[in-house]
PDB file of N, CA and C in Angstrom:
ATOM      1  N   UNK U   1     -27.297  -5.411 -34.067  1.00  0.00           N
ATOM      2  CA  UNK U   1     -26.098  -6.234 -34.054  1.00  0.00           C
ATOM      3  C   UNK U   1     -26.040  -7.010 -32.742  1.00  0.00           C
ATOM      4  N   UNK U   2     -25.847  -8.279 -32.676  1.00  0.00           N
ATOM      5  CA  UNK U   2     -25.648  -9.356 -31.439  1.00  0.00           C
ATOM      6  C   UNK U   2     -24.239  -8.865 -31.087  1.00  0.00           C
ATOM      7  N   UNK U   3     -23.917  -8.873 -30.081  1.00  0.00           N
ATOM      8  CA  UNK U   3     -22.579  -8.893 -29.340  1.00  0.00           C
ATOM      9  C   UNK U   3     -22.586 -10.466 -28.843  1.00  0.00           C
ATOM     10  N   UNK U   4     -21.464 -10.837 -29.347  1.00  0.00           N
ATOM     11  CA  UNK U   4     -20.897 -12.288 -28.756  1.00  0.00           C
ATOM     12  C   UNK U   4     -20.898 -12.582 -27.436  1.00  0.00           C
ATOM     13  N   UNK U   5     -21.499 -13.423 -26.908  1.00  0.00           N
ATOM     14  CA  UNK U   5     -21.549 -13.935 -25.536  1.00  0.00           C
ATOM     15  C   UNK U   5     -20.604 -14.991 -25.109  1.00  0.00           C
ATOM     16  N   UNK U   6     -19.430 -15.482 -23.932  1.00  0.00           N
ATOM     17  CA  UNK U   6     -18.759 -16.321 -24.045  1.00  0.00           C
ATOM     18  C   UNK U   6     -18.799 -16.955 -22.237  1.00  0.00           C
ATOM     19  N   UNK U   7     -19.286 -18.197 -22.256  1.00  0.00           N
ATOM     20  CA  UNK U   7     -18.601 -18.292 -20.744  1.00  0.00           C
ATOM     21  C   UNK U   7     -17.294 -18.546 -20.185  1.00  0.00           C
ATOM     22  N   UNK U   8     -17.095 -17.589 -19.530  1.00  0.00           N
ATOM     23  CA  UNK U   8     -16.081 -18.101 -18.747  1.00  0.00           C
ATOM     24  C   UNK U   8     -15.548 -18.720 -17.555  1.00  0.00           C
ATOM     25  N   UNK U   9     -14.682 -19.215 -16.912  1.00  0.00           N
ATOM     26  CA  UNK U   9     -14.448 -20.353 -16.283  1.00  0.00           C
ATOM     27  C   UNK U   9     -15.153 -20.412 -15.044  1.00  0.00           C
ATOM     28  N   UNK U  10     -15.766 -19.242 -14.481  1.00  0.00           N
ATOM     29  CA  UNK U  10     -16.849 -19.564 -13.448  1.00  0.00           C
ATOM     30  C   UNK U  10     -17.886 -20.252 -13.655  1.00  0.00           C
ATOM     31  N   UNK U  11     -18.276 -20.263 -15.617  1.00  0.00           N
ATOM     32  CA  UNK U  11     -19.943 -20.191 -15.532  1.00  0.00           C
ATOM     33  C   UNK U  11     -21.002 -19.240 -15.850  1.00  0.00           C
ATOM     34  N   UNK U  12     -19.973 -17.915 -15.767  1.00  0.00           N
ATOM     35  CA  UNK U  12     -20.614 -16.582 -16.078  1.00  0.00           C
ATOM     36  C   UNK U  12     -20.267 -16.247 -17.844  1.00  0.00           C
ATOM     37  N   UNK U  13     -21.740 -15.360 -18.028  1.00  0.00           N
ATOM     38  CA  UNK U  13     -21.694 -15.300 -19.353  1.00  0.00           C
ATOM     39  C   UNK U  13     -20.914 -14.060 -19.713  1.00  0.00           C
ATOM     40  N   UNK U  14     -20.056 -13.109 -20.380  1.00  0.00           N
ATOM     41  CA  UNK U  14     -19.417 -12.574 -20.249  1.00  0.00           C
ATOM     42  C   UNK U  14     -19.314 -12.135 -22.148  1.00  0.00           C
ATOM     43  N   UNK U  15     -19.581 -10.789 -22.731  1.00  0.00           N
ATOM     44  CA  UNK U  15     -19.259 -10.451 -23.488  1.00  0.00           C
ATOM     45  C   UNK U  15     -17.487 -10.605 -24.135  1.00  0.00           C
ATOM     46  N   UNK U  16     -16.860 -10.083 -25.235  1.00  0.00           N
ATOM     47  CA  UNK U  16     -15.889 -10.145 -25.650  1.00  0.00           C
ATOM     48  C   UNK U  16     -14.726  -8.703 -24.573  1.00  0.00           C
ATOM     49  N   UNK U  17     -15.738  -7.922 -24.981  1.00  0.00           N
ATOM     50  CA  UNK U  17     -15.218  -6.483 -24.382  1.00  0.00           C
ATOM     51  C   UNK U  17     -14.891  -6.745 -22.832  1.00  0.00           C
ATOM     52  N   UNK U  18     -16.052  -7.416 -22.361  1.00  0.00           N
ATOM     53  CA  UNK U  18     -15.944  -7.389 -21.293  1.00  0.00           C
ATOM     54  C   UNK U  18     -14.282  -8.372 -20.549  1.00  0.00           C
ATOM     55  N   UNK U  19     -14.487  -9.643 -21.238  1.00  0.00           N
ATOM     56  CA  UNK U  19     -13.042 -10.485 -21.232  1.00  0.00           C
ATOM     57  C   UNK U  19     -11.972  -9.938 -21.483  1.00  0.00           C
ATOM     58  N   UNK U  20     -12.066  -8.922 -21.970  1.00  0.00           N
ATOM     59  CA  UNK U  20     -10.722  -8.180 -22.397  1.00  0.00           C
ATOM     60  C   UNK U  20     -10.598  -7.370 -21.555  1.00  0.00           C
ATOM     61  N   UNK U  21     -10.967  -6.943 -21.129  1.00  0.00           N
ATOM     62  CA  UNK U  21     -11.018  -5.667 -19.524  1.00  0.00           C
ATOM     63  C   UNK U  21     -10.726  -6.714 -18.769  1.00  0.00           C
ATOM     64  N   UNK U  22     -11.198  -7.411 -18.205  1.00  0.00           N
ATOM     65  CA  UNK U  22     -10.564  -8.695 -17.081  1.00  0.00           C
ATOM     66  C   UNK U  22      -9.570  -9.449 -17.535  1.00  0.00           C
ATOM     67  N   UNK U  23      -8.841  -9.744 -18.867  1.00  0.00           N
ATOM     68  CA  UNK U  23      -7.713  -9.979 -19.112  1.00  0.00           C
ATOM     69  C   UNK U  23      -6.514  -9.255 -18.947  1.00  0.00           C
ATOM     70  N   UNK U  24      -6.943  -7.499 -19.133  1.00  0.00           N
ATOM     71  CA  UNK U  24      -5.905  -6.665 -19.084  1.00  0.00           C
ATOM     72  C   UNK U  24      -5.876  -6.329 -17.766  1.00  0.00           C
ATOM     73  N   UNK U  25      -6.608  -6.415 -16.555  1.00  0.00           N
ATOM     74  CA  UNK U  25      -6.366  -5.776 -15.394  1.00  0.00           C
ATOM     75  C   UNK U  25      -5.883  -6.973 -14.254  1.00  0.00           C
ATOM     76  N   UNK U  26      -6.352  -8.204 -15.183  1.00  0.00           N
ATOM     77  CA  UNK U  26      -6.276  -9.500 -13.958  1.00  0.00           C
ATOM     78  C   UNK U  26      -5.175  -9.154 -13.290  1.00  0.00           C
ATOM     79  N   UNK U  27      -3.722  -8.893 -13.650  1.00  0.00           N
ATOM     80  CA  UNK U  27      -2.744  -8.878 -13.003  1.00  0.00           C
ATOM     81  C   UNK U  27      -2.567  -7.972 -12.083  1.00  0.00           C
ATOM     82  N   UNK U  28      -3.503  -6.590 -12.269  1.00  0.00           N
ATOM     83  CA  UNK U  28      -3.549  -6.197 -10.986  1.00  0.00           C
ATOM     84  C   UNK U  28      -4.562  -5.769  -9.709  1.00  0.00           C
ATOM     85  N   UNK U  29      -4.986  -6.767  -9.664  1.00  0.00           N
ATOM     86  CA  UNK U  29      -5.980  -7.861  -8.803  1.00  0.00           C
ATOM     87  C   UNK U  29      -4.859  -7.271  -7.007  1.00  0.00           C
ATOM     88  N   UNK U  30      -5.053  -6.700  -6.217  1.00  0.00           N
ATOM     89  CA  UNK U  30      -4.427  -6.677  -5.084  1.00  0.00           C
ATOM     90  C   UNK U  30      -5.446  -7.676  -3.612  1.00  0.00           C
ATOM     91  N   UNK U  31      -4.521  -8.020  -2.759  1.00  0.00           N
ATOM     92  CA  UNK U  31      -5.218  -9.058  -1.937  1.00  0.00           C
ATOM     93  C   UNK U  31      -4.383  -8.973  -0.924  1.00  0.00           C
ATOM     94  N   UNK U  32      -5.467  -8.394   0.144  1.00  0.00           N
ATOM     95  CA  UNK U  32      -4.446  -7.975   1.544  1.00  0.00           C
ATOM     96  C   UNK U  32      -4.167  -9.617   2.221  1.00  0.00           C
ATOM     97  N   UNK U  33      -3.461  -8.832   3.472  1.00  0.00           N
ATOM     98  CA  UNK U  33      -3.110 -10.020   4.303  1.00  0.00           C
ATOM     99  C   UNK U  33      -4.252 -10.689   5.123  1.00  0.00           C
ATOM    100  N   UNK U  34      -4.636 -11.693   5.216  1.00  0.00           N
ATOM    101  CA  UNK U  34      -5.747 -12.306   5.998  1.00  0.00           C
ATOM    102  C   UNK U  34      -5.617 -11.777   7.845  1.00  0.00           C
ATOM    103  N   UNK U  35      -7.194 -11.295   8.111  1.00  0.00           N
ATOM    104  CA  UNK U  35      -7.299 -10.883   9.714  1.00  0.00           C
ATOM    105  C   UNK U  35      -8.503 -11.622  10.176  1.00  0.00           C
ATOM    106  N   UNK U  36      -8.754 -11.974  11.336  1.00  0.00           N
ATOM    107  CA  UNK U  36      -9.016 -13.050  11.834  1.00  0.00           C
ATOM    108  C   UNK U  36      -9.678 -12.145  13.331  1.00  0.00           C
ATOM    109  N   UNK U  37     -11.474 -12.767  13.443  1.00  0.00           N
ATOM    110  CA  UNK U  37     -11.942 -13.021  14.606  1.00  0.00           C
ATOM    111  C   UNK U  37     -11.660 -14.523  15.093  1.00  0.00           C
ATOM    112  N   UNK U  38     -12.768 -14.792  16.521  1.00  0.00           N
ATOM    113  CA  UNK U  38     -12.693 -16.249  17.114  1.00  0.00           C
ATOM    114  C   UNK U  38     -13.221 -16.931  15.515  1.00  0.00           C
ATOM    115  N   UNK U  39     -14.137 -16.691  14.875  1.00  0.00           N
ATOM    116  CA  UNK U  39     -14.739 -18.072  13.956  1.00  0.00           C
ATOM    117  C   UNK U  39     -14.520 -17.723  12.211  1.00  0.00           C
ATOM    118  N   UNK U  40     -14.153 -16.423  12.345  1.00  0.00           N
ATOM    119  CA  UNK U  40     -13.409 -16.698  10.833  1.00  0.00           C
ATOM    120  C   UNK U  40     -12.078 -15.910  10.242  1.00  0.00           C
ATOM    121  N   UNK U  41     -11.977 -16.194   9.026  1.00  0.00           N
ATOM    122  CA  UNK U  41     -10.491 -15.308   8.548  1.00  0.00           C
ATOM    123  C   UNK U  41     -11.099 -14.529   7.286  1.00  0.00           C
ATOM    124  N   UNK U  42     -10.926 -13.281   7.098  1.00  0.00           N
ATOM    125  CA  UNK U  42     -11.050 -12.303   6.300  1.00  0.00           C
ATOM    126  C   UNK U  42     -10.241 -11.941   5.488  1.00  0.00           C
ATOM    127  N   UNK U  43     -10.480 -11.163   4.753  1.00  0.00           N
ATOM    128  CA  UNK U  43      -9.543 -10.555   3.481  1.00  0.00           C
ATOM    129  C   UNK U  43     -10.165  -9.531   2.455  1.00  0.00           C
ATOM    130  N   UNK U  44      -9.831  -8.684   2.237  1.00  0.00           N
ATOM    131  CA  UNK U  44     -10.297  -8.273   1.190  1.00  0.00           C
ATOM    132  C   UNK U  44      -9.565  -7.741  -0.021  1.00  0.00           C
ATOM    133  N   UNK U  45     -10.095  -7.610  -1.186  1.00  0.00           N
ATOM    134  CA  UNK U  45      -9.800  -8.027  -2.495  1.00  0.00           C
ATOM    135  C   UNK U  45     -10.110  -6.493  -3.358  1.00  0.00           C
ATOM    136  N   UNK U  46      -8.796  -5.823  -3.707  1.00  0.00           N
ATOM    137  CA  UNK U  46      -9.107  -4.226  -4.614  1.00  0.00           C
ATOM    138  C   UNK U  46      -8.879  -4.570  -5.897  1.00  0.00           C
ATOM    139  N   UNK U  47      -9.703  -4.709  -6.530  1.00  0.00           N
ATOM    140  CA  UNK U  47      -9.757  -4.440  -7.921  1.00  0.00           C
ATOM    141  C   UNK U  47      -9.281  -3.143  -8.902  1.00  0.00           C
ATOM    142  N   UNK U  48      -8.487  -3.110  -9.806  1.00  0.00           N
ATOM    143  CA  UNK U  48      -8.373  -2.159 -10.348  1.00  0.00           C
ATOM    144  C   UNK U  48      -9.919  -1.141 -10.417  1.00  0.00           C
ATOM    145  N   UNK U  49     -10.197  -0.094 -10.803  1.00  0.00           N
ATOM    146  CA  UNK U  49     -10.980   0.624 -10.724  1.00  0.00           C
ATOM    147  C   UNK U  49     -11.502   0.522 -12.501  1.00  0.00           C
ATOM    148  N   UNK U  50     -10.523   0.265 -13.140  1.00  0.00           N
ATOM    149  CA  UNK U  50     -11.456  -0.129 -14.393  1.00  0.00           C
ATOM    150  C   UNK U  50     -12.372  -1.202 -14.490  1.00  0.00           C
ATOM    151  N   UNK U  51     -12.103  -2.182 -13.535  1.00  0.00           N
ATOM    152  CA  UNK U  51     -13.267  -3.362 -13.465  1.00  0.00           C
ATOM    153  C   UNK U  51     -13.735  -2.898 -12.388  1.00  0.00           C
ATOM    154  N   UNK U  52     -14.614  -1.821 -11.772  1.00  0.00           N
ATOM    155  CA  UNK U  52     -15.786  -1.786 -11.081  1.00  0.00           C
ATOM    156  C   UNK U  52     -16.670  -1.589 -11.641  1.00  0.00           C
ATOM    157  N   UNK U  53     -16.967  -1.320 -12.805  1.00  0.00           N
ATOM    158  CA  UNK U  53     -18.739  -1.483 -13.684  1.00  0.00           C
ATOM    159  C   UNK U  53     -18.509  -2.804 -13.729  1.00  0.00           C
ATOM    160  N   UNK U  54     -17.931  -3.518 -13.610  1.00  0.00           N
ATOM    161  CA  UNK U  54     -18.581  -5.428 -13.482  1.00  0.00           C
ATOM    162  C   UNK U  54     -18.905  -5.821 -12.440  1.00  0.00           C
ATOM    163  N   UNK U  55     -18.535  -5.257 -11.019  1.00  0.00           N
ATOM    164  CA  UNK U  55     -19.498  -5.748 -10.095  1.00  0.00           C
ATOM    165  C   UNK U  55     -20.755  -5.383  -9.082  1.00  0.00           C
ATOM    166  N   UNK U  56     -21.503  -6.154  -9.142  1.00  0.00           N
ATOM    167  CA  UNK U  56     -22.625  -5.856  -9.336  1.00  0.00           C
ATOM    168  C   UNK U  56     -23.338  -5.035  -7.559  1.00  0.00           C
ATOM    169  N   UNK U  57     -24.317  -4.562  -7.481  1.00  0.00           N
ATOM    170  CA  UNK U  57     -24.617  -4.053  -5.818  1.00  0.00           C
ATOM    171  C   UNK U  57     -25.383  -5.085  -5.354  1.00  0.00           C
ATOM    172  N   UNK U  58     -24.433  -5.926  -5.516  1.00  0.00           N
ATOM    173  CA  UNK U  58     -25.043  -7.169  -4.079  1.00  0.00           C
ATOM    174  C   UNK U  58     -23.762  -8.328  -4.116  1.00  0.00           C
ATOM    175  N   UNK U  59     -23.820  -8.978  -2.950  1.00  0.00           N
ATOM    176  CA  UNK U  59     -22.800 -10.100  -3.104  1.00  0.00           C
ATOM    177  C   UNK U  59     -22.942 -11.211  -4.511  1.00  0.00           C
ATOM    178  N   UNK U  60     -21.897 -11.703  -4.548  1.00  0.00           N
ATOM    179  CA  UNK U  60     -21.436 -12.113  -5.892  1.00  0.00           C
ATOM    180  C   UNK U  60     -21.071 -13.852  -5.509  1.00  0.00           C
ATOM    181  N   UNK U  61     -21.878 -14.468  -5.998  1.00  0.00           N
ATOM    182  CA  UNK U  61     -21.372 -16.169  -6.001  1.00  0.00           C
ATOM    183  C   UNK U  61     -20.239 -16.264  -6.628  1.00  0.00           C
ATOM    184  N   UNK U  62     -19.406 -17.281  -6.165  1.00  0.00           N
ATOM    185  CA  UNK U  62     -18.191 -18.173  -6.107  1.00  0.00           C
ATOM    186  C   UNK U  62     -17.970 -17.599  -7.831  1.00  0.00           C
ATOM    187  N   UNK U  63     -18.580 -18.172  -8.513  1.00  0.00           N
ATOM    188  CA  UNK U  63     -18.717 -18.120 -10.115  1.00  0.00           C
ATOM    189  C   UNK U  63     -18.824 -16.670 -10.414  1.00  0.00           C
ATOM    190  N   UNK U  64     -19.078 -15.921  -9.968  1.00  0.00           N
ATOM    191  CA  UNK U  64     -19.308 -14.260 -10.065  1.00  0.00           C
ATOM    192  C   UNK U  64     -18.146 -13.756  -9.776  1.00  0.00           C
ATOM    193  N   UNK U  65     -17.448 -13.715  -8.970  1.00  0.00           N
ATOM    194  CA  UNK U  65     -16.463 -12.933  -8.250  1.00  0.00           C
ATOM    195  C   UNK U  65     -14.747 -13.895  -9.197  1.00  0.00           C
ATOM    196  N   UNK U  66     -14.829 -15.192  -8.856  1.00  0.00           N
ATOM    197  CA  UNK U  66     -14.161 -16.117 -10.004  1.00  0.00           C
ATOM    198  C   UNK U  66     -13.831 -15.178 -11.556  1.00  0.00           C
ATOM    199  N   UNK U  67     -14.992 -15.165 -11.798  1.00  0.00           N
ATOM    200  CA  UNK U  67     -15.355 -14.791 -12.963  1.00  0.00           C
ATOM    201  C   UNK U  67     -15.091 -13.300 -13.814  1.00  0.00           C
ATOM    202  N   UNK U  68     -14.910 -12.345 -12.787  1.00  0.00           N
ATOM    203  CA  UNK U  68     -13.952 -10.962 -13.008  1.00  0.00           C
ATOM    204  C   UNK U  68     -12.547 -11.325 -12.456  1.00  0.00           C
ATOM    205  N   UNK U  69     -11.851 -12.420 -12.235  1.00  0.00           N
ATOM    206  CA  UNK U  69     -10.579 -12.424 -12.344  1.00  0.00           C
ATOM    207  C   UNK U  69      -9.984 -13.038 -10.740  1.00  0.00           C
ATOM    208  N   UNK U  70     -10.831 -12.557  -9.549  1.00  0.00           N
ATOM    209  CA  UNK U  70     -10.094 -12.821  -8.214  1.00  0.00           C
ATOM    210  C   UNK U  70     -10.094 -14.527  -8.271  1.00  0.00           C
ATOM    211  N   UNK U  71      -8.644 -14.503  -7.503  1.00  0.00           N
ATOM    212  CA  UNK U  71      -8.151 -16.134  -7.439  1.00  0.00           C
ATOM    213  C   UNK U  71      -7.789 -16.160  -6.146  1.00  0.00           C
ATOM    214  N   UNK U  72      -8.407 -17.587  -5.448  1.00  0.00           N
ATOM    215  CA  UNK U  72      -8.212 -17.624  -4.369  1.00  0.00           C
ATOM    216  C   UNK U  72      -8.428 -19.477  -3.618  1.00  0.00           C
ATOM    217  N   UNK U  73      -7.895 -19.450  -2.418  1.00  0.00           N
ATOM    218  CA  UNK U  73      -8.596 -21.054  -2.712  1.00  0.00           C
ATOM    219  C   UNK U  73      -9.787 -21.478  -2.182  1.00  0.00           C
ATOM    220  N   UNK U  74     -10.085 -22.291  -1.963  1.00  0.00           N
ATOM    221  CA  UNK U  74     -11.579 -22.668  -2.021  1.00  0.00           C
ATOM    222  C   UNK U  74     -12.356 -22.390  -0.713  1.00  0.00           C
ATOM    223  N   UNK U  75     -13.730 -21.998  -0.507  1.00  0.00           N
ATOM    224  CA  UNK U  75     -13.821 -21.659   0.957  1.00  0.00           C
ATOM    225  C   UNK U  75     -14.106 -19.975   1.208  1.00  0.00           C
ATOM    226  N   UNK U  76     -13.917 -19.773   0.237  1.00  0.00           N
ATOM    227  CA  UNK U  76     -14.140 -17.716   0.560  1.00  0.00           C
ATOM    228  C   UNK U  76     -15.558 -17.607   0.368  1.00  0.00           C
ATOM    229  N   UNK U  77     -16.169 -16.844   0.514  1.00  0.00           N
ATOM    230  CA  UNK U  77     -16.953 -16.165   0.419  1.00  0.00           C
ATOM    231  C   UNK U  77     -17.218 -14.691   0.354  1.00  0.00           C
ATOM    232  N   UNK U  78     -18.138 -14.117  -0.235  1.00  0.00           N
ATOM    233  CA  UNK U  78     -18.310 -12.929  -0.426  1.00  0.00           C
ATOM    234  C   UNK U  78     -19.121 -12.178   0.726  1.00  0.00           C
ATOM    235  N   UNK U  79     -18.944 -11.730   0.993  1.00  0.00           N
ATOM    236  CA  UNK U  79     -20.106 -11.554   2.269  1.00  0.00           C
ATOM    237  C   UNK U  79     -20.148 -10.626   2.938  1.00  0.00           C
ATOM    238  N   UNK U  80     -20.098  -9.444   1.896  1.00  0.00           N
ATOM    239  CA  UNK U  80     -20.000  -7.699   2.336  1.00  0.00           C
ATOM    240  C   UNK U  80     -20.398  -6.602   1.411  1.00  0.00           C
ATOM    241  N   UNK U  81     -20.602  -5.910   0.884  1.00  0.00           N
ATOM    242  CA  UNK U  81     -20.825  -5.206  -0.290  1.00  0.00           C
ATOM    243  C   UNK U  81     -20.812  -3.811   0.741  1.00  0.00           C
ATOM    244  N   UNK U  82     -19.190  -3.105  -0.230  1.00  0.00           N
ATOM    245  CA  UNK U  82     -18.559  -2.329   0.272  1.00  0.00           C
ATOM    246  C   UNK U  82     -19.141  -1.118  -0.578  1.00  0.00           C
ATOM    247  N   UNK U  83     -20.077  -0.326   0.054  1.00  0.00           N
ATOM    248  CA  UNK U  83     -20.880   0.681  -1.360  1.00  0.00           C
ATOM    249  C   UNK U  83     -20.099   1.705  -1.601  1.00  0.00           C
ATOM    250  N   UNK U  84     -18.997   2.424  -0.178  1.00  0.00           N
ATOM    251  CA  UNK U  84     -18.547   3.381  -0.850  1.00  0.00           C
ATOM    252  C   UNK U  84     -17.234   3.479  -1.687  1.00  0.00           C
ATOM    253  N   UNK U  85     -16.994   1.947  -1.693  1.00  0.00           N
ATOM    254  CA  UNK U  85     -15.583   1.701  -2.669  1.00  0.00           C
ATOM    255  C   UNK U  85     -16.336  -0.035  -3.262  1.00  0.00           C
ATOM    256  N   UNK U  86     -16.839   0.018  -4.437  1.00  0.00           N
ATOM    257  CA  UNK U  86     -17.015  -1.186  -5.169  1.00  0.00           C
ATOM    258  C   UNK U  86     -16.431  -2.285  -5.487  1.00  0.00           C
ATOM    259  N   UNK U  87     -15.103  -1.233  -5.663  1.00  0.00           N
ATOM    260  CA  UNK U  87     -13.878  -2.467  -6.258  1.00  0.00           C
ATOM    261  C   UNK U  87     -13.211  -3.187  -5.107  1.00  0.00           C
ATOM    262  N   UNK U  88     -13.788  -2.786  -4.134  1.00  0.00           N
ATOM    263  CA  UNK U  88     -13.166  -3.068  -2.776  1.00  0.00           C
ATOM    264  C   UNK U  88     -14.118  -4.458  -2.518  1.00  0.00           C
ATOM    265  N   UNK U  89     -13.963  -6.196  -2.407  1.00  0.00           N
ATOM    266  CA  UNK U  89     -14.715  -6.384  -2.396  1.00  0.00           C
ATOM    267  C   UNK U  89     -14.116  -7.281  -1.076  1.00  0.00           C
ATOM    268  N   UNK U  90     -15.340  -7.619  -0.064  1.00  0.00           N
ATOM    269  CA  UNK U  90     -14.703  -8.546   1.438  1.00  0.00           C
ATOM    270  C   UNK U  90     -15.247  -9.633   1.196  1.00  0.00           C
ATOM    271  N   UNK U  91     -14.157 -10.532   1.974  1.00  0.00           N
ATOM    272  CA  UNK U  91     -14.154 -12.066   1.952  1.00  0.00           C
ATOM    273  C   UNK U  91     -14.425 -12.488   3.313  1.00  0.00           C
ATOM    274  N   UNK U  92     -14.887 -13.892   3.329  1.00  0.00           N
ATOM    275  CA  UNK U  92     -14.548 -14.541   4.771  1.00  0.00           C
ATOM    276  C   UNK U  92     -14.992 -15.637   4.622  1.00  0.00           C
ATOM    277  N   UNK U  93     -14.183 -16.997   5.157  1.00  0.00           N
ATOM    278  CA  UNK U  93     -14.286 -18.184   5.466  1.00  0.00           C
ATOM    279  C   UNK U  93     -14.162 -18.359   6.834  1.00  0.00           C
ATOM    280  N   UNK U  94     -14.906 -19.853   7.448  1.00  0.00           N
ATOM    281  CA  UNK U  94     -14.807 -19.998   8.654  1.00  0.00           C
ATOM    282  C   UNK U  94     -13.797 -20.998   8.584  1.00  0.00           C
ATOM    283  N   UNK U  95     -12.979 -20.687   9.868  1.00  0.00           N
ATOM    284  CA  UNK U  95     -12.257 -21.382  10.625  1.00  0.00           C
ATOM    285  C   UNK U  95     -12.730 -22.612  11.268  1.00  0.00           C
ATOM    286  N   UNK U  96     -11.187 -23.674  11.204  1.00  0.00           N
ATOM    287  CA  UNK U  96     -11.889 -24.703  11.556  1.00  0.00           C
ATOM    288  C   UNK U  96     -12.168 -24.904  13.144  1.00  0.00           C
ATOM    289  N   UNK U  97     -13.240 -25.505  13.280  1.00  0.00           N
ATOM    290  CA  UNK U  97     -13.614 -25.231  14.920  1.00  0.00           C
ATOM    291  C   UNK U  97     -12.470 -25.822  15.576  1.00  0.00           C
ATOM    292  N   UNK U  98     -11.583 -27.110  15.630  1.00  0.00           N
ATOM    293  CA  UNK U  98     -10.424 -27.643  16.478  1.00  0.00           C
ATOM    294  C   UNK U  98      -9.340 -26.717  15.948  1.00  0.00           C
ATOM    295  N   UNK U  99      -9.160 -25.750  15.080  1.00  0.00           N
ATOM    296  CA  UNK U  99      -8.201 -24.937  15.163  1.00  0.00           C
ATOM    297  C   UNK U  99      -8.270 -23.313  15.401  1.00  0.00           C
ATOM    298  N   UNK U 100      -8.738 -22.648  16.303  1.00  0.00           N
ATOM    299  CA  UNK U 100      -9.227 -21.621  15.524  1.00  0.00           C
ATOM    300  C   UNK U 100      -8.667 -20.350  15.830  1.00  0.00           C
ATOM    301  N   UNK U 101      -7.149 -20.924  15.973  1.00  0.00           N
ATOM    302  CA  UNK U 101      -6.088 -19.657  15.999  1.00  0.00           C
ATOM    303  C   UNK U 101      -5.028 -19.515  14.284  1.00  0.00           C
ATOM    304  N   UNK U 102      -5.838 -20.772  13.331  1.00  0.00           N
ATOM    305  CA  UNK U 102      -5.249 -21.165  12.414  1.00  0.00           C
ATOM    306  C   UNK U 102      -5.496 -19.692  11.566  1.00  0.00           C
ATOM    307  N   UNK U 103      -4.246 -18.962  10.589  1.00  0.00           N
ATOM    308  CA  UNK U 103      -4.861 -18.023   9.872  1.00  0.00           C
ATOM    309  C   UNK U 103      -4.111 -16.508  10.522  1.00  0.00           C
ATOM    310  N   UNK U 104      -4.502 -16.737  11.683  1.00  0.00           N
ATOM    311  CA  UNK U 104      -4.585 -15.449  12.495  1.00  0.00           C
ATOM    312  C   UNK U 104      -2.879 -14.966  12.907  1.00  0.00           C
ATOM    313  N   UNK U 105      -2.436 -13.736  12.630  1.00  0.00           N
ATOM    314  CA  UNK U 105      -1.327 -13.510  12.831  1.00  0.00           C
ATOM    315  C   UNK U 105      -0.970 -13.533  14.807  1.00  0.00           C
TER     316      UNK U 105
END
């Protein structure tokens, strides 16, 4: 039996089952407060624990991470792979060089 394949709005190919697990948990998607060295701003992103078999053990492109549900604006990056908590996943964009107290509490 084929299982239906569907993309979704990242780009990523994504079973039925699987869309439905990221439909039912999207809402609780948690997203701390942004912390800040000199050159960038951080964050990181807890996923319910029912969507950690979707992500994968390595960092996750824009379209990957998009794509199990986290919303954010443009400019993040993935750029950590947290092994002993999965669903735990870290962000960071750089700051702009003429501002770079921007972000930072």
């Amino acid at each position: 039996m084929t299982v239906p394949m569907m993309m979704d709005q990242g780009g990523v190919v994504r079973g039925n089952k699987e869309k439905q697990l990221i439909a039912a948990y999207r809402e609780r998607i948690r997203y701390s407060e942004k912390y800040c060295d000199d050159t960038h701003e951080y964050r990181h992103v807890i996923l319910p624990k029912e969507l950690k078999r979707l992500v994968p053990n390595r960092i996750m492109s824009e379209a990957e991470w998009r794509g199990i549900g986290v919303q954010q604006s443009l400019g993040w990056e993935h750029y950590m792979v947290h092994s002993p908590e999965m669903h735990v996943l870290c962000f960071r964009r750089a700051k702009p060089a003429a501002q770079p107290h921007i972000g930072c509490p």
